[in-house]
Coordinates of N, CA and C and ligand atoms in Angstrom, one line a residue:
M7 N -11.0 -8.9 -13.7 CA -10.0 -8.0 -14.2 C -8.6 -8.5 -14.0
Q8 N -7.8 -8.6 -15.0 CA -6.5 -9.1 -14.9 C -5.5 -7.9 -15.3
L9 N -4.9 -7.3 -14.2 CA -4.2 -6.0 -14.4 C -2.8 -6.1 -14.1
V10 N -2.0 -5.3 -14.8 CA -0.6 -5.0 -14.5 C -0.4 -3.6 -14.1
M11 N 0.4 -3.2 -13.1 CA 0.8 -1.9 -12.8 C 2.2 -1.6 -13.2
L12 N 2.4 -0.5 -13.9 CA 3.8 -0.1 -14.3 C 4.1 1.3 -13.7
G13 N 5.3 1.5 -13.4 CA 5.7 2.9 -13.0 C 7.1 2.8 -12.3
L14 N 7.7 3.9 -12.3 CA 9.0 4.1 -11.6 C 8.9 3.7 -10.1
P15 N 10.1 3.4 -9.5 CA 10.1 3.2 -8.0 C 9.5 4.5 -7.4
G16 N 8.5 4.4 -6.5 CA 8.0 5.5 -5.8 C 6.8 6.2 -6.6
A17 N 6.5 5.7 -7.8 CA 5.4 6.3 -8.6 C 4.0 6.2 -7.9
G18 N 3.9 5.2 -7.0 CA 2.6 5.1 -6.2 C 1.9 3.8 -6.5
K19 N 2.6 2.8 -7.1 CA 2.0 1.5 -7.4 C 1.4 0.8 -6.2
G20 N 2.2 0.6 -5.2 CA 1.7 -0.1 -4.0 C 0.5 0.7 -3.3
T21 N 0.7 2.0 -3.3 CA -0.4 2.9 -2.6 C -1.7 2.7 -3.4
Q22 N -1.7 2.8 -4.7 CA -2.9 2.6 -5.5 C -3.4 1.2 -5.5
A23 N -2.5 0.2 -5.5 CA -2.9 -1.2 -5.5 C -3.7 -1.5 -4.3
A24 N -3.3 -1.0 -3.2 CA -4.0 -1.3 -1.9 C -5.5 -0.8 -2.1
R25 N -5.7 0.3 -2.7 CA -7.1 0.8 -2.9 C -7.8 0.0 -3.9
I26 N -7.1 -0.3 -5.0 CA -7.8 -1.1 -6.0 C -8.3 -2.4 -5.4
Q27 N -7.4 -3.1 -4.7 CA -7.7 -4.4 -4.1 C -8.9 -4.3 -3.2
Q28 N -9.0 -3.2 -2.5 CA -10.2 -3.0 -1.6 C -11.5 -2.8 -2.4
E29 N -11.4 -1.9 -3.4 CA -12.6 -1.5 -4.1 C -13.1 -2.6 -5.1
F30 N -12.1 -3.3 -5.7 CA -12.5 -4.2 -6.8 C -12.3 -5.7 -6.3
A31 N -11.9 -5.9 -5.1 CA -11.8 -7.3 -4.6 C -11.0 -8.2 -5.4
I32 N -9.9 -7.8 -5.9 CA -8.9 -8.7 -6.6 C -7.6 -8.7 -5.8
P33 N -6.9 -9.8 -5.8 CA -5.7 -9.9 -5.0 C -4.6 -9.0 -5.6
H34 N -3.9 -8.3 -4.7 CA -2.7 -7.5 -5.0 C -1.5 -8.3 -4.9
I35 N -0.8 -8.5 -6.0 CA 0.4 -9.4 -6.1 C 1.6 -8.5 -6.4
S36 N 2.3 -8.3 -5.3 CA 3.5 -7.4 -5.5 C 4.8 -8.3 -5.3
T37 N 5.6 -8.4 -6.3 CA 6.8 -9.2 -6.2 C 7.7 -8.7 -5.1
G38 N 7.8 -7.3 -5.0 CA 8.7 -6.7 -4.0 C 8.2 -7.1 -2.6
D39 N 6.9 -7.1 -2.4 CA 6.3 -7.5 -1.1 C 6.6 -9.0 -0.8
M40 N 6.4 -9.8 -1.9 CA 6.7 -11.2 -1.7 C 8.1 -11.5 -1.3
F41 N 9.0 -10.8 -2.0 CA 10.5 -11.0 -1.7 C 10.8 -10.5 -0.3
R42 N 10.2 -9.3 0.1 CA 10.5 -8.8 1.5 C 9.9 -9.8 2.5
A43 N 8.8 -10.4 2.3 CA 8.2 -11.3 3.2 C 9.1 -12.6 3.3
A44 N 9.6 -13.0 2.2 CA 10.5 -14.2 2.2 C 11.8 -13.9 3.0
I45 N 12.3 -12.7 2.8 CA 13.5 -12.3 3.6 C 13.2 -12.3 5.1
S46 N 12.1 -11.7 5.5 CA 11.9 -11.6 6.9 C 11.5 -13.0 7.5
A47 N 11.0 -13.9 6.7 CA 10.7 -15.2 7.2 C 11.9 -16.1 7.0
E48 N 13.0 -15.6 6.5 CA 14.3 -16.3 6.4 C 14.1 -17.7 5.6
T49 N 13.3 -17.6 4.5 CA 13.2 -18.8 3.7 C 14.3 -18.9 2.7
E50 N 14.3 -20.0 1.9 CA 15.4 -20.2 0.9 C 15.3 -19.1 -0.1
L51 N 14.1 -18.8 -0.5 CA 13.9 -17.7 -1.5 C 14.4 -16.4 -0.9
G52 N 14.1 -16.1 0.3 CA 14.6 -14.9 1.0 C 16.1 -14.8 0.9
A53 N 16.8 -15.9 1.2 CA 18.3 -15.9 1.2 C 18.8 -15.6 -0.2
T54 N 18.1 -16.2 -1.2 CA 18.5 -16.0 -2.6 C 18.4 -14.5 -3.1
V55 N 17.3 -13.8 -2.6 CA 17.0 -12.5 -3.2 C 17.5 -11.3 -2.3
K56 N 17.9 -11.6 -1.1 CA 18.2 -10.5 -0.2 C 19.3 -9.5 -0.7
S57 N 20.4 -10.0 -1.2 CA 21.4 -9.1 -1.6 C 21.0 -8.3 -2.8
F58 N 20.1 -8.8 -3.7 CA 19.6 -8.0 -4.8 C 18.7 -6.8 -4.3
L59 N 17.8 -7.1 -3.4 CA 16.9 -6.1 -2.8 C 17.7 -5.0 -2.1
D60 N 18.7 -5.5 -1.3 CA 19.5 -4.5 -0.5 C 20.2 -3.6 -1.4
R61 N 20.7 -4.0 -2.5 CA 21.4 -3.2 -3.4 C 20.5 -2.4 -4.4
G62 N 19.3 -2.9 -4.5 CA 18.4 -2.2 -5.5 C 18.5 -2.7 -6.9
I63 N 19.1 -3.9 -7.0 CA 19.3 -4.6 -8.3 C 18.1 -5.6 -8.6
L64 N 17.7 -5.7 -9.8 CA 16.6 -6.6 -10.1 C 17.1 -8.1 -9.8
V65 N 16.1 -8.8 -9.3 CA 16.3 -10.2 -9.0 C 16.4 -10.9 -10.4
P66 N 17.2 -12.0 -10.6 CA 17.3 -12.6 -11.9 C 15.9 -13.1 -12.4
D67 N 15.7 -13.0 -13.7 CA 14.3 -13.3 -14.2 C 13.8 -14.7 -13.9
E68 N 14.7 -15.7 -13.9 CA 14.2 -17.1 -13.7 C 13.6 -17.2 -12.3
V69 N 14.2 -16.5 -11.3 CA 13.7 -16.6 -9.9 C 12.4 -15.9 -9.9
T70 N 12.3 -14.7 -10.4 CA 11.1 -13.9 -10.3 C 9.9 -14.6 -11.1
I71 N 10.2 -15.1 -12.2 CA 9.2 -15.7 -13.1 C 8.6 -16.9 -12.4
A72 N 9.4 -17.7 -11.8 CA 8.9 -18.9 -11.1 C 8.0 -18.5 -9.9
V73 N 8.4 -17.5 -9.2 CA 7.6 -17.0 -8.1 C 6.2 -16.6 -8.5
V74 N 6.1 -15.8 -9.6 CA 4.9 -15.3 -10.1 C 4.0 -16.4 -10.7
K75 N 4.6 -17.3 -11.5 CA 3.9 -18.4 -12.0 C 3.2 -19.2 -11.0
E76 N 3.9 -19.5 -9.9 CA 3.3 -20.2 -8.8 C 2.1 -19.5 -8.2
R77 N 2.3 -18.2 -8.0 CA 1.3 -17.3 -7.4 C 0.1 -17.2 -8.2
L78 N 0.2 -17.2 -9.5 CA -0.9 -17.0 -10.4 C -1.7 -18.3 -10.6
N79 N -1.1 -19.4 -10.1 CA -1.9 -20.7 -10.1 C -2.8 -20.8 -8.9
A80 N -2.6 -19.9 -7.9 CA -3.5 -20.0 -6.7 C -4.9 -19.7 -7.1
S81 N -5.8 -20.3 -6.3 CA -7.3 -20.2 -6.7 C -7.8 -18.8 -6.5
D82 N -7.2 -18.0 -5.6 CA -7.8 -16.6 -5.4 C -7.7 -15.7 -6.6
T83 N -6.9 -16.2 -7.7 CA -6.8 -15.3 -8.9 C -7.9 -15.6 -9.9
A84 N -8.8 -16.5 -9.6 CA -9.9 -16.9 -10.5 C -10.6 -15.8 -11.1
N85 N -10.9 -14.7 -10.2 CA -11.7 -13.6 -10.7 C -10.9 -12.4 -11.0
G86 N -9.6 -12.6 -11.1 CA -8.7 -11.5 -11.4 C -7.6 -11.3 -10.5
F87 N -6.7 -10.4 -10.9 CA -5.5 -10.1 -10.1 C -4.9 -8.8 -10.5
L88 N -4.1 -8.3 -9.6 CA -3.4 -7.0 -9.9 C -1.9 -7.2 -9.6
L89 N -1.1 -7.2 -10.7 CA 0.3 -7.4 -10.5 C 1.0 -6.1 -10.4
D90 N 1.8 -5.9 -9.3 CA 2.4 -4.7 -9.0 C 3.9 -5.0 -8.9
G91 N 4.7 -4.4 -9.9 CA 6.1 -4.6 -9.9 C 6.5 -5.8 -10.7
F92 N 5.6 -6.4 -11.4 CA 5.9 -7.5 -12.3 C 5.0 -7.4 -13.5
P93 N 5.4 -7.5 -14.8 CA 6.8 -7.7 -15.2 C 7.6 -6.5 -15.1
R94 N 9.0 -6.7 -15.1 CA 9.9 -5.6 -15.0 C 11.0 -5.7 -16.1
T95 N 10.9 -6.7 -16.9 CA 11.9 -6.9 -18.0 C 11.0 -7.4 -19.2
L96 N 11.6 -7.3 -20.4 CA 10.9 -7.9 -21.5 C 10.7 -9.4 -21.4
Q97 N 11.8 -10.0 -20.9 CA 11.7 -11.5 -20.7 C 10.5 -11.8 -19.7
Q98 N 10.4 -11.1 -18.7 CA 9.3 -11.3 -17.7 C 7.9 -11.1 -18.4
A99 N 7.8 -10.1 -19.2 CA 6.6 -9.8 -19.9 C 6.2 -10.9 -20.9
M100 N 7.2 -11.5 -21.5 CA 6.9 -12.6 -22.5 C 6.5 -13.8 -21.7
A101 N 7.2 -14.0 -20.5 CA 6.9 -15.2 -19.7 C 5.4 -15.1 -19.1
L102 N 5.0 -13.8 -18.8 CA 3.7 -13.6 -18.3 C 2.7 -13.9 -19.4
D103 N 2.9 -13.5 -20.6 CA 2.0 -13.8 -21.7 C 1.8 -15.3 -21.9
E104 N 3.0 -16.1 -21.8 CA 2.9 -17.5 -21.9 C 2.1 -18.1 -20.8
T105 N 2.4 -17.7 -19.6 CA 1.7 -18.2 -18.4 C 0.2 -18.0 -18.5
L106 N -0.2 -16.8 -19.0 CA -1.6 -16.5 -19.1 C -2.3 -17.3 -20.2
I107 N -1.6 -17.6 -21.2 CA -2.1 -18.5 -22.3 C -2.4 -19.9 -21.6
D108 N -1.4 -20.4 -20.9 CA -1.6 -21.7 -20.2 C -2.8 -21.7 -19.3
L109 N -3.0 -20.6 -18.7 CA -4.1 -20.5 -17.7 C -5.4 -20.1 -18.4
N110 N -5.4 -19.9 -19.7 CA -6.6 -19.5 -20.5 C -7.1 -18.1 -20.0
K111 N -6.2 -17.2 -19.8 CA -6.5 -15.9 -19.4 C -5.8 -14.9 -20.3
G112 N -6.2 -13.6 -20.1 CA -5.5 -12.5 -20.8 C -5.5 -11.3 -20.0
L113 N -4.7 -10.3 -20.3 CA -4.6 -9.1 -19.5 C -5.8 -8.2 -20.0
S114 N -6.4 -7.6 -19.0 CA -7.5 -6.6 -19.3 C -6.9 -5.2 -19.6
G115 N -5.8 -4.9 -18.9 CA -5.2 -3.6 -19.1 C -3.9 -3.5 -18.3
V116 N -3.1 -2.5 -18.6 CA -1.9 -2.2 -17.9 C -2.0 -0.7 -17.4
L117 N -2.0 -0.5 -16.1 CA -2.1 0.8 -15.6 C -0.6 1.4 -15.5
Y118 N -0.4 2.4 -16.2 CA 0.9 3.0 -16.1 C 0.9 4.4 -15.4
I119 N 1.4 4.4 -14.2 CA 1.4 5.6 -13.3 C 2.6 6.4 -13.7
H120 N 2.4 7.5 -14.4 CA 3.5 8.3 -14.9 C 3.8 9.4 -14.0
V121 N 5.1 9.5 -13.6 CA 5.6 10.6 -12.8 C 7.0 11.1 -13.3
P122 N 7.3 12.3 -13.2 CA 8.6 12.8 -13.6 C 9.6 12.3 -12.5
E123 N 10.8 12.0 -12.9 CA 11.8 11.5 -11.9 C 12.0 12.4 -10.7
G124 N 11.8 13.7 -11.0 CA 12.1 14.7 -9.9 C 11.3 14.5 -8.6
V125 N 10.2 13.9 -8.7 CA 9.3 13.8 -7.4 C 9.7 12.5 -6.6
L126 N 10.5 11.7 -7.2 CA 10.7 10.3 -6.6 C 11.5 10.3 -5.3
L127 N 12.6 11.1 -5.3 CA 13.5 11.0 -4.2 C 12.8 11.4 -2.9
A128 N 12.0 12.4 -2.9 CA 11.2 12.8 -1.7 C 10.2 11.7 -1.3
R129 N 9.6 11.1 -2.3 CA 8.6 10.1 -2.0 C 9.3 8.8 -1.4
L130 N 10.4 8.4 -1.9 CA 11.1 7.2 -1.4 C 11.7 7.4 0.0
T131 N 12.4 8.5 0.1 CA 13.1 8.7 1.4 C 12.1 9.0 2.6
G132 N 10.9 9.5 2.2 CA 9.9 9.8 3.3 C 8.9 8.6 3.5
R133 N 9.1 7.6 2.8 CA 8.1 6.4 2.9 C 8.3 5.7 4.2
R134 N 7.3 5.3 4.8 CA 7.3 4.4 6.0 C 6.3 3.3 5.8
I135 N 6.6 2.1 6.3 CA 5.8 0.9 6.1 C 5.5 0.2 7.4
C136 N 4.3 -0.3 7.5 CA 3.9 -1.0 8.8 C 4.6 -2.4 8.8
K137 N 5.3 -2.7 9.9 CA 5.9 -4.0 10.0 C 4.9 -5.1 10.1
Q138 N 3.7 -4.8 10.6 CA 2.7 -5.8 10.8 C 1.8 -6.1 9.6
C139 N 1.2 -5.0 9.0 CA 0.2 -5.2 8.0 C 0.7 -4.7 6.6
G140 N 1.9 -4.1 6.5 CA 2.4 -3.7 5.2 C 1.8 -2.4 4.7
A141 N 1.0 -1.7 5.4 CA 0.4 -0.4 5.0 C 1.5 0.6 4.7
T142 N 1.3 1.4 3.7 CA 2.3 2.4 3.3 C 1.9 3.8 3.8
F143 N 2.9 4.5 4.3 CA 2.7 5.9 4.7 C 3.8 6.8 4.2
H144 N 3.7 8.1 4.4 CA 4.7 9.0 4.0 C 4.8 10.1 5.1
V145 N 6.0 10.4 5.5 CA 6.1 11.4 6.7 C 5.5 12.7 6.3
V146 N 5.5 13.1 5.1 CA 4.9 14.4 4.7 C 3.5 14.2 3.9
F147 N 3.5 13.4 2.9 CA 2.4 13.3 2.0 C 1.3 12.4 2.4
Q148 N 1.5 11.5 3.4 CA 0.5 10.6 3.9 C 0.9 10.2 5.3
P149 N 0.9 11.2 6.2 CA 1.4 10.9 7.6 C 0.4 10.1 8.4
P150 N 0.9 9.2 9.2 CA 0.0 8.5 10.1 C -0.4 9.5 11.2
Q151 N -1.5 9.1 11.9 CA -2.0 10.0 12.9 C -1.0 10.2 14.1
R152 N -0.4 9.1 14.5 CA 0.6 9.1 15.5 C 2.0 8.7 14.8
E153 N 3.0 9.6 15.0 CA 4.2 9.3 14.4 C 4.8 7.9 14.7
G154 N 5.2 7.2 13.6 CA 5.8 5.9 13.8 C 4.8 4.8 14.1
V155 N 3.5 5.1 14.1 CA 2.5 4.0 14.4 C 1.5 3.9 13.3
C156 N 1.2 2.6 12.9 CA 0.2 2.4 11.8 C -1.2 2.8 12.2
D157 N -1.9 3.5 11.4 CA -3.3 3.9 11.6 C -4.2 2.7 11.6
R158 N -3.8 1.7 10.8 CA -4.7 0.6 10.5 C -4.7 -0.4 11.6
C159 N -3.5 -0.7 12.1 CA -3.4 -1.9 13.0 C -2.5 -1.6 14.2
G160 N -2.0 -0.4 14.3 CA -1.2 0.0 15.5 C 0.2 -0.6 15.5
G161 N 0.6 -1.2 14.4 CA 2.0 -1.7 14.2 C 3.0 -0.6 14.1
V162 N 4.3 -1.0 14.3 CA 5.4 -0.1 14.2 C 5.8 0.2 12.7
L163 N 6.0 1.4 12.4 CA 6.4 1.8 11.1 C 8.0 1.7 10.9
Y164 N 8.4 1.2 9.8 CA 9.9 1.2 9.5 C 10.2 1.7 8.1
Q165 N 11.4 1.9 7.9 CA 11.9 2.4 6.6 C 12.5 1.3 5.8
R166 N 12.1 1.1 4.6 CA 12.7 0.0 3.8 C 14.2 0.2 3.6
S167 N 15.0 -0.9 3.6 CA 16.4 -0.8 3.6 C 16.9 -0.2 2.2
D168 N 16.1 -0.4 1.2 CA 16.5 0.2 -0.1 C 15.9 1.6 -0.4
D169 N 15.4 2.2 0.6 CA 14.8 3.6 0.5 C 15.8 4.6 1.0
T170 N 17.1 4.2 1.2 CA 18.1 5.2 1.6 C 19.3 5.0 0.7
G171 N 20.2 6.0 0.7 CA 21.5 6.0 0.1 C 21.5 5.5 -1.3
E172 N 22.6 4.7 -1.5 CA 23.0 4.2 -2.9 C 21.8 3.4 -3.6
A173 N 21.1 2.6 -2.8 CA 20.1 1.7 -3.4 C 19.0 2.5 -4.2
V174 N 18.7 3.7 -3.7 CA 17.7 4.5 -4.4 C 18.1 4.8 -5.8
S175 N 19.4 5.3 -6.0 CA 19.8 5.7 -7.3 C 20.0 4.4 -8.2
T176 N 20.4 3.3 -7.6 CA 20.5 2.1 -8.3 C 19.2 1.7 -8.9
R177 N 18.1 1.8 -8.0 CA 16.8 1.3 -8.5 C 16.3 2.2 -9.7
L178 N 16.6 3.5 -9.6 CA 16.2 4.4 -10.7 C 17.0 4.0 -12.0
E179 N 18.2 3.6 -11.9 CA 19.0 3.1 -13.0 C 18.5 1.8 -13.6
Q180 N 18.1 0.9 -12.7 CA 17.6 -0.4 -13.1 C 16.3 -0.3 -13.9
Y181 N 15.6 0.9 -13.7 CA 14.3 1.0 -14.4 C 14.5 1.1 -15.9
A182 N 15.7 1.3 -16.4 CA 16.0 1.3 -17.8 C 15.5 -0.1 -18.4
Q183 N 15.6 -1.1 -17.6 CA 15.2 -2.5 -18.1 C 13.6 -2.6 -18.2
T184 N 13.0 -1.7 -17.4 CA 11.5 -1.8 -17.4 C 10.8 -0.8 -18.4
A185 N 11.5 0.3 -18.7 CA 11.0 1.3 -19.5 C 10.4 0.8 -20.9
P186 N 11.1 -0.2 -21.5 CA 10.6 -0.6 -22.8 C 9.2 -1.3 -22.7
L187 N 8.8 -1.7 -21.5 CA 7.5 -2.3 -21.4 C 6.3 -1.4 -21.7
V188 N 6.6 -0.1 -21.5 CA 5.5 0.9 -21.9 C 5.1 0.8 -23.3
E189 N 6.1 0.7 -24.2 CA 5.9 0.5 -25.6 C 5.3 -0.9 -25.9
Y190 N 5.8 -1.9 -25.2 CA 5.4 -3.3 -25.4 C 3.9 -3.4 -25.2
Y191 N 3.4 -2.7 -24.1 CA 1.9 -2.8 -23.9 C 1.1 -1.8 -24.7
R192 N 1.8 -0.7 -25.0 CA 1.1 0.3 -25.9 C 0.8 -0.4 -27.3
D193 N 1.8 -1.1 -27.8 CA 1.7 -1.7 -29.1 C 0.5 -2.8 -29.1
R194 N 0.3 -3.3 -27.9 CA -0.8 -4.3 -27.8 C -2.1 -3.7 -27.4
G195 N -2.2 -2.4 -27.4 CA -3.4 -1.7 -27.1 C -3.9 -1.8 -25.6
L196 N -3.0 -2.2 -24.7 CA -3.3 -2.4 -23.3 C -3.0 -1.3 -22.4
L197 N -2.2 -0.4 -22.8 CA -1.6 0.7 -21.9 C -2.7 1.7 -21.5
R198 N -2.9 2.0 -20.2 CA -3.7 3.1 -19.8 C -2.9 3.9 -18.8
Q199 N -2.6 5.2 -19.3 CA -1.7 6.0 -18.5 C -2.5 6.9 -17.5
V200 N -1.9 7.1 -16.3 CA -2.5 7.9 -15.3 C -1.4 8.9 -14.9
D201 N -1.8 10.2 -14.7 CA -0.9 11.2 -14.2 C -0.7 10.9 -12.7
G202 N 0.5 10.5 -12.3 CA 0.9 10.1 -10.9 C 1.4 11.3 -10.1
E203 N 1.4 12.5 -10.7 CA 1.9 13.6 -9.9 C 0.8 14.4 -9.2
Q204 N -0.4 13.9 -9.3 CA -1.5 14.5 -8.5 C -1.6 13.9 -7.1
S205 N -2.5 14.3 -6.3 CA -2.7 13.8 -5.0 C -3.1 12.3 -5.1
I206 N -2.9 11.6 -4.0 CA -3.2 10.2 -4.0 C -4.7 9.9 -4.3
D207 N -5.5 10.8 -3.8 CA -7.0 10.6 -4.1 C -7.3 10.9 -5.6
Q208 N -6.6 11.9 -6.1 CA -6.9 12.2 -7.5 C -6.4 11.1 -8.5
V209 N -5.2 10.6 -8.1 CA -4.7 9.4 -8.9 C -5.7 8.3 -8.9
F210 N -6.2 8.0 -7.7 CA -7.1 6.9 -7.6 C -8.4 7.2 -8.4
A211 N -8.9 8.4 -8.4 CA -10.1 8.8 -9.1 C -9.8 8.5 -10.6
G212 N -8.6 8.8 -11.1 CA -8.3 8.5 -12.5 C -8.3 7.0 -12.8
I213 N -7.7 6.3 -11.9 CA -7.7 4.8 -12.0 C -9.1 4.2 -12.0
H214 N -9.9 4.7 -11.1 CA -11.2 4.3 -10.9 C -12.0 4.4 -12.2
E215 N -11.8 5.5 -12.9 CA -12.5 5.8 -14.1 C -12.1 4.8 -15.2
I216 N -10.7 4.6 -15.3 CA -10.2 3.7 -16.3 C -10.8 2.3 -16.0
L217 N -10.8 1.8 -14.8 CA -11.2 0.5 -14.5 C -12.7 0.3 -14.7
G218 N -13.4 1.4 -14.5 CA -14.9 1.3 -14.8 C -15.1 1.1 -16.3
H219 N -14.3 1.7 -17.2 CA -14.4 1.5 -18.6 C -14.0 0.1 -19.0
L220 N -12.9 -0.4 -18.3 CA -12.4 -1.8 -18.6 C -13.5 -2.8 -18.2
Q221 N -14.2 -2.6 -17.1 CA -15.2 -3.5 -16.7 C -16.4 -3.5 -17.7
G222 N -16.6 -2.4 -18.3 CA -17.6 -2.3 -19.4 C -19.0 -2.0 -18.8
Ligands
AP5_26 P1 9.4 -3.0 -5.3 O1 9.0 -3.3 -3.9 O2 8.4 -3.3 -6.4 O3 9.9 -1.5 -5.4 P2 9.8 -0.4 -6.5 O4 9.5 -0.8 -7.9 O5 11.1 0.3 -6.4 O6 8.6 0.4 -6.2 P3 8.2 1.0 -4.9 O7 7.5 0.0 -4.0 O8 9.4 1.7 -4.3 O9 7.3 2.2 -5.4 P4 5.7 2.2 -5.5 O10 5.4 2.6 -6.9 O11 5.0 1.0 -4.9 O12 5.4 3.5 -4.5 P5 4.5 3.6 -3.2 O13 3.1 3.4 -3.6 O14 5.0 2.8 -2.1 O15 10.7 -3.8 -5.6 C1 11.8 -3.8 -4.7 C2 12.9 -4.7 -5.1 O16 12.5 -6.1 -5.3 C3 13.5 -4.3 -6.5 O17 14.5 -3.3 -6.4 C4 14.1 -5.7 -6.9 O18 15.3 -5.9 -6.3 C5 13.1 -6.6 -6.5 N1 12.0 -6.9 -7.4 C6 10.7 -6.7 -7.3 N2 10.0 -7.0 -8.4 C7 10.9 -7.5 -9.3 C8 10.8 -8.1 -10.6 N3 9.6 -8.2 -11.2 N4 12.0 -8.5 -11.2 C9 13.1 -8.4 -10.6 N5 13.3 -7.9 -9.3 C10 12.2 -7.5 -8.7 O19 4.7 5.2 -2.9 C11 6.0 5.7 -2.5 C12 5.8 6.7 -1.4 O20 5.2 7.9 -2.0 C13 4.9 6.3 -0.3 O21 5.5 6.8 0.9 C14 3.6 7.0 -0.6 O22 2.9 7.3 0.6 C15 4.0 8.2 -1.4 N6 3.0 8.5 -2.4 C16 2.3 7.6 -3.2 N7 1.5 8.3 -4.1 C17 1.7 9.6 -3.9 C18 1.1 10.8 -4.4 N8 0.2 10.7 -5.4 N9 1.5 12.0 -3.9 C19 2.4 12.0 -2.9 N10 3.0 11.0 -2.3 C20 2.6 9.7 -2.8
MG27 MG1 5.7 -0.8 -4.1
ZN28 ZN1 -0.4 -1.8 10.1

C-alpha cells in the first residue's frame, strides 16, 4: 500500500499514521517529523529548515522534495509507505508522481482527514509530544496516564514550538497552498475522505475500512 495523508494542521494525520503503521506494517514518513529530528540533531538540513518551522511557513519545495525522494529510495518502502504531510503543494505532488514513476510504483490512495477549522486551535494548543519516542498526546482528548510523561516509553512530554502563538495561525494560512491537492487527487480517483471530527478510535475505524477495500 502506497498512501498519502492529507489534512489541515491538527486534523489527526500523525495520530492516525501511528496506528496505520502498527496495523499495516508500512513505514510512516512524516516530513514534519524528519525536519524536527534534523533540527534537534543540529544537522545541515536542520539549520536550513529551522526558521521555517518556527514561523509555521512551508519549507521551500526543492528542499522538501529532495528529502522525500531520498527517503522513498530506502529499502523499507518496498512493501509500501504512508506519507504524512507530503505533498503540501502542487509542485510537490507533481514531483511525487515523477518519483513514483521512476521507482515503478503508484499511489494506492490518498486519505483525506476532513475537519472544520473550528476544532483545530484546541487540538494544536493541547498537543504534547514525547521527546524520546515521538508519541502524540493531548491534555484533554488523549491524556497520558501521568501528566507530562509518555505512556509508551516514560519519556518527557513537550509542546511543539509551532503549537503556540503566531505560528498556529500562520500554519492555517499556509494550508491554502495545500488545499488544491484535494481536487488534484479527487480528479485522479485517489481521494478517500474520512470525517476527522469523530473520536480518534472512530476515525481509525473509518480508515481501517477504507484500507481494507484498497487492499482488496
Ligand atoms: P507537520 O509536522 O506536518 O505539521 P502540520 O501539518 O501542521 O500537522 P500537525 O502535525 O500539526 O497535525 P496532525 O494532523 O499530524 O495532527 P495530530 O495527529 O498530531 O509540519 C510542521 C512544519 O514542517 C510545517 O509548518 C512546515 O514548516 C514544515 N513542513 C512539513 N512538511 C512540509 C512539506 N511537505 N512542505 C513544506 N514544509 C513542510 O493531532 C493533533 C492533536 O489533536 C494531538 O494532540 C492529538 O492527540 C489530537 N487529536 C488527534 N485526533 C483527534 C480526534 N479525532 N479527536 C480529538 N483530538 C484528536
Ligand atoms: Mg503531524
Ligand atoms: Zn515516548
